[in-house]
Amino acid sequence: DAGVTQSPTHLIKTRGQQVTLRCSPKSGHDTVSWYQQALGQGPQFIFQYYEEEERQRGNFPDRFSGHQFPNYSSELNVNALLLGDSALYLCASSLTHTPRYFGPGTRLLVL
Amino acid sequence: AQTVTQSQPEMSVQEAETVTLSCTYDTSESDYYLFWYKQPPSRQMILVIRQEAYKQQNATENRFSVNFQKAAKSFSLKISDSQLGDAAMYFCAYRSAYLDKIIFGKGTRLHILP
């Protein structure tokens, strides 16, 4: 079992660009949550997907959007990138509300 | 709004010794869950231990145990017989029983001295 996988591992973008991050949940898991972890901080909840719908959202602007596919994999899209969007983006999967398994993250750098 | 505070940015412990990481939280809710997550240099966050607020008994997982003081809103993690592999960032986290989002503290970096 590969666990939670994320791609790409690293990404460099410039301000104003758009980015798509991908997550495959652990086998058998149907719920995917996304978190943003700025340097030196704890992760902050972006949103959660279940049954292909956004179930809950944190305090993030509409520039952050997502999608969940029938195979439970998920994408996080960020439009009009700002320097402050530079962070580690973590995906977590679960069968319940509590994410037990996180992916290794995607490190996004916005220049 | 709920908050989680970890007042120790860094800690060090000798291998095989015991260390306690502190965490306090603030909430007006009575039904919630508390967690400790470990994030090693590989960046992969791992759930170490969880505690349901309605349970008075402190959770334990092998060498890891918690001291849950609901009235004081305190939730410390004790690591016994520290091992080199325990070196990591440790995050205390809170989740309401009614919402899915998890609120994390800023973390405590734990160093294990050989």
CSV table of C-alpha atoms in Angstrom, one decimal:
chain,number,residue,atom,x,y,z
A,1,ASP,CA,0.0,0.0,0.0
A,2,ALA,CA,1.6,3.3,-1.1
A,3,GLY,CA,-0.2,5.4,1.4
A,4,VAL,CA,-1.1,9.0,0.6
A,5,THR,CA,0.8,10.2,-2.4
A,6,GLN,CA,1.2,13.8,-3.7
A,7,SER,CA,2.6,15.3,-6.9
A,8,PRO,CA,4.7,17.1,-7.7
A,9,THR,CA,7.1,17.2,-4.7
A,10,HIS,CA,8.4,20.7,-5.5
A,11,LEU,CA,7.1,23.5,-7.7
A,12,ILE,CA,8.2,27.0,-8.5
A,13,LYS,CA,5.8,29.5,-9.9
A,14,THR,CA,5.7,33.3,-10.4
A,15,ARG,CA,3.1,35.7,-9.0
A,16,GLY,CA,-0.1,35.7,-10.9
A,17,GLN,CA,0.2,32.2,-12.2
A,18,GLN,CA,-2.1,29.3,-11.5
A,19,VAL,CA,-1.1,25.9,-10.0
A,20,THR,CA,-2.6,22.5,-9.6
A,21,LEU,CA,-1.5,20.1,-6.9
A,22,ARG,CA,-2.6,16.4,-6.9
A,23,CYS,CA,-3.3,13.9,-4.2
A,24,SER,CA,-4.1,10.2,-4.2
A,25,PRO,CA,-5.5,8.9,-0.9
A,26,LYS,CA,-4.6,5.7,0.9
A,27,SER,CA,-6.3,2.7,-0.6
A,28,GLY,CA,-9.8,2.4,0.8
A,29,HIS,CA,-10.1,6.0,2.0
A,30,ASP,CA,-12.8,8.2,0.6
A,31,THR,CA,-12.2,11.6,2.3
A,32,VAL,CA,-9.5,14.0,1.4
A,33,SER,CA,-8.4,17.1,3.3
A,34,TRP,CA,-6.0,19.8,2.2
A,35,TYR,CA,-3.8,21.9,4.5
A,36,GLN,CA,-1.4,24.7,4.0
A,37,GLN,CA,1.8,24.8,6.2
A,38,ALA,CA,3.8,28.0,6.1
A,39,LEU,CA,7.4,27.8,7.2
A,40,GLY,CA,7.6,27.5,11.0
A,41,GLN,CA,3.9,27.2,11.4
A,42,GLY,CA,1.4,24.4,12.0
A,43,PRO,CA,-0.8,23.3,9.1
A,44,GLN,CA,-4.0,25.3,8.4
A,45,PHE,CA,-7.1,23.6,7.0
A,46,ILE,CA,-8.1,24.6,3.5
A,47,PHE,CA,-11.0,22.3,2.7
A,48,GLN,CA,-12.2,18.7,2.7
A,49,TYR,CA,-13.8,16.6,0.0
A,50,TYR,CA,-16.1,13.7,0.4
A,51,GLU,CA,-18.2,12.1,-2.3
A,52,GLU,CA,-16.8,14.5,-4.8
A,53,GLU,CA,-18.1,17.5,-3.0
A,54,GLU,CA,-16.5,20.1,-0.8
A,55,ARG,CA,-17.8,19.3,2.7
A,56,GLN,CA,-16.1,22.0,4.7
A,57,ARG,CA,-13.9,25.0,4.1
A,58,GLY,CA,-11.4,26.9,6.1
A,59,ASN,CA,-10.6,30.6,6.0
A,60,PHE,CA,-9.1,30.7,2.5
A,61,PRO,CA,-10.1,32.9,-0.4
A,62,ASP,CA,-11.9,31.7,-3.5
A,63,ARG,CA,-8.6,31.6,-5.3
A,64,PHE,CA,-8.2,28.2,-3.6
A,65,SER,CA,-10.5,25.6,-5.2
A,66,GLY,CA,-10.5,21.9,-5.4
A,67,HIS,CA,-12.0,18.8,-6.9
A,68,GLN,CA,-12.4,15.2,-6.0
A,69,PHE,CA,-12.7,12.5,-8.7
A,70,PRO,CA,-14.7,9.3,-8.6
A,71,ASN,CA,-11.6,7.3,-7.6
A,72,TYR,CA,-11.3,9.6,-4.6
A,73,SER,CA,-8.2,11.3,-5.8
A,74,SER,CA,-8.2,15.1,-5.4
A,75,GLU,CA,-6.7,18.3,-6.9
A,76,LEU,CA,-6.0,21.6,-5.2
A,77,ASN,CA,-6.0,24.6,-7.6
A,78,VAL,CA,-4.7,28.0,-6.6
A,79,ASN,CA,-5.3,31.0,-9.0
A,80,ALA,CA,-3.5,34.3,-9.2
A,81,LEU,CA,-0.6,33.2,-7.0
A,82,LEU,CA,0.7,35.5,-4.4
A,83,LEU,CA,4.1,35.5,-2.7
A,84,GLY,CA,2.3,34.5,0.5
A,85,ASP,CA,1.0,31.3,-1.0
A,86,SER,CA,4.5,29.9,-0.8
A,87,ALA,CA,4.2,26.9,1.6
A,88,LEU,CA,4.1,23.2,2.0
A,89,TYR,CA,0.7,21.8,0.9
A,90,LEU,CA,-0.4,18.7,2.7
A,91,CYS,CA,-3.0,16.2,1.7
A,92,ALA,CA,-4.6,13.9,4.2
A,93,SER,CA,-6.9,11.0,3.7
A,94,SER,CA,-9.3,9.1,6.0
A,95,LEU,CA,-12.4,7.0,6.3
A,96,THR,CA,-13.6,9.1,9.2
A,97,HIS,CA,-13.3,12.8,10.2
A,98,THR,CA,-9.8,12.4,11.6
A,99,PRO,CA,-7.0,12.3,9.1
A,100,ARG,CA,-4.6,9.6,10.2
A,101,TYR,CA,-2.5,9.5,7.1
A,102,PHE,CA,-0.9,12.5,5.5
A,103,GLY,CA,1.1,12.7,2.3
A,104,PRO,CA,4.6,14.0,2.1
A,105,GLY,CA,3.4,17.3,0.8
A,106,THR,CA,4.1,19.6,-2.2
A,107,ARG,CA,6.5,22.4,-1.6
A,108,LEU,CA,5.3,25.5,-3.5
A,109,LEU,CA,7.6,28.5,-4.0
A,110,VAL,CA,6.1,31.6,-5.6
A,111,LEU,CA,8.6,34.1,-6.9
B,1,ALA,CA,-12.7,30.6,18.0
B,2,GLN,CA,-10.6,27.7,19.1
B,3,THR,CA,-6.9,28.0,19.5
B,4,VAL,CA,-4.0,25.7,20.3
B,5,THR,CA,-0.9,26.9,22.0
B,6,GLN,CA,2.5,25.2,22.2
B,7,SER,CA,4.8,27.3,24.4
B,8,GLN,CA,8.0,25.3,23.8
B,9,PRO,CA,9.4,25.9,20.3
B,10,GLU,CA,12.3,23.5,20.9
B,11,MET,CA,13.2,20.8,23.4
B,12,SER,CA,16.1,18.4,23.8
B,13,VAL,CA,16.2,15.1,25.7
B,14,GLN,CA,18.9,12.5,26.2
B,15,GLU,CA,18.3,9.1,24.5
B,16,ALA,CA,16.4,6.7,26.8
B,17,GLU,CA,15.1,9.5,29.0
B,18,THR,CA,11.6,10.8,29.3
B,19,VAL,CA,10.3,14.1,27.9
B,20,THR,CA,7.0,16.0,28.2
B,21,LEU,CA,5.7,18.4,25.6
B,22,SER,CA,3.2,20.9,26.7
B,23,CYS,CA,0.0,22.1,25.0
B,24,THR,CA,-2.9,24.3,26.0
B,25,TYR,CA,-6.0,25.0,24.1
B,26,ASP,CA,-9.0,27.2,24.2
B,27,THR,CA,-12.6,26.3,23.4
B,28,SER,CA,-16.1,26.8,24.6
B,29,GLU,CA,-17.2,23.5,23.4
B,30,SER,CA,-17.6,20.4,25.5
B,31,ASP,CA,-17.3,17.7,22.9
B,32,TYR,CA,-14.1,17.6,21.0
B,33,TYR,CA,-10.9,15.6,20.2
B,34,LEU,CA,-7.3,16.3,20.8
B,35,PHE,CA,-4.3,14.9,18.9
B,36,TRP,CA,-0.6,14.8,18.8
B,37,TYR,CA,1.0,14.6,15.4
B,38,LYS,CA,4.6,13.9,14.6
B,39,GLN,CA,6.3,15.5,11.5
B,40,PRO,CA,9.8,14.1,10.8
B,41,PRO,CA,12.2,15.7,8.3
B,42,SER,CA,10.5,13.6,5.6
B,43,ARG,CA,7.6,16.1,6.2
B,44,GLN,CA,5.0,13.3,6.4
B,45,MET,CA,2.7,14.0,9.3
B,46,ILE,CA,1.9,11.0,11.4
B,47,LEU,CA,-0.9,10.7,14.0
B,48,VAL,CA,0.8,9.7,17.3
B,49,ILE,CA,-2.1,9.7,19.7
B,50,ARG,CA,-5.7,10.9,20.1
B,51,GLN,CA,-7.9,11.7,23.1
B,52,GLU,CA,-11.7,12.1,23.2
B,53,ALA,CA,-12.7,14.9,25.5
B,54,TYR,CA,-15.5,12.8,27.0
B,55,LYS,CA,-13.1,10.2,28.2
B,56,GLN,CA,-11.5,10.8,31.6
B,57,GLN,CA,-8.8,8.1,31.0
B,58,ASN,CA,-5.6,9.4,29.5
B,59,ALA,CA,-4.7,7.8,26.1
B,60,THR,CA,-1.6,5.7,25.7
B,61,GLU,CA,0.2,4.3,22.7
B,62,ASN,CA,3.2,2.2,23.6
B,63,ARG,CA,5.9,4.8,24.8
B,64,PHE,CA,3.6,7.7,24.2
B,65,SER,CA,1.0,8.9,26.7
B,66,VAL,CA,-0.9,12.0,27.4
B,67,ASN,CA,-2.0,14.0,30.5
B,68,PHE,CA,-5.4,15.4,29.6
B,69,GLN,CA,-6.6,18.0,32.1
B,70,LYS,CA,-10.0,19.1,30.7
B,71,ALA,CA,-10.8,21.8,33.3
B,72,ALA,CA,-7.3,23.4,32.8
B,73,LYS,CA,-7.5,22.9,29.0
B,74,SER,CA,-4.2,21.2,29.0
B,75,PHE,CA,-3.0,18.3,26.9
B,76,SER,CA,0.6,17.3,27.3
B,77,LEU,CA,2.5,14.5,25.6
B,78,LYS,CA,4.9,12.3,27.5
B,79,ILE,CA,7.5,10.2,25.5
B,80,SER,CA,9.2,7.5,27.6
B,81,ASP,CA,12.5,5.8,26.7
B,82,SER,CA,13.2,8.4,24.0
B,83,GLN,CA,14.7,7.0,20.8
B,84,LEU,CA,16.7,8.7,18.0
B,85,GLY,CA,13.7,8.1,15.7
B,86,ASP,CA,11.5,10.3,17.9
B,87,ALA,CA,13.3,13.4,16.7
B,88,ALA,CA,10.8,15.5,14.8
B,89,MET,CA,8.3,18.4,15.0
B,90,TYR,CA,5.4,17.6,17.3
B,91,PHE,CA,2.1,19.3,16.7
B,92,CYS,CA,-0.8,19.4,19.2
B,93,ALA,CA,-4.1,19.6,17.5
B,94,TYR,CA,-7.8,20.1,18.2
B,95,ARG,CA,-11.0,19.1,16.4
B,96,SER,CA,-14.5,19.9,17.3
B,97,ALA,CA,-16.9,17.0,17.4
B,98,TYR,CA,-19.1,19.0,15.0
B,99,LEU,CA,-16.6,20.2,12.4
B,100,ASP,CA,-14.1,18.4,10.2
B,101,LYS,CA,-11.2,20.9,10.3
B,102,ILE,CA,-8.3,20.3,12.6
B,103,ILE,CA,-6.6,23.2,14.3
B,104,PHE,CA,-2.9,22.8,14.8
B,105,GLY,CA,-0.5,24.5,17.2
B,106,LYS,CA,2.8,25.9,16.0
B,107,GLY,CA,4.7,22.9,17.0
B,108,THR,CA,7.6,21.8,19.2
B,109,ARG,CA,10.9,20.6,17.7
B,110,LEU,CA,12.2,17.7,19.7
B,111,HIS,CA,15.9,16.9,19.5
B,112,ILE,CA,17.2,13.5,20.8
B,113,LEU,CA,20.7,13.6,22.1
B,114,PRO,CA,22.7,10.4,21.8
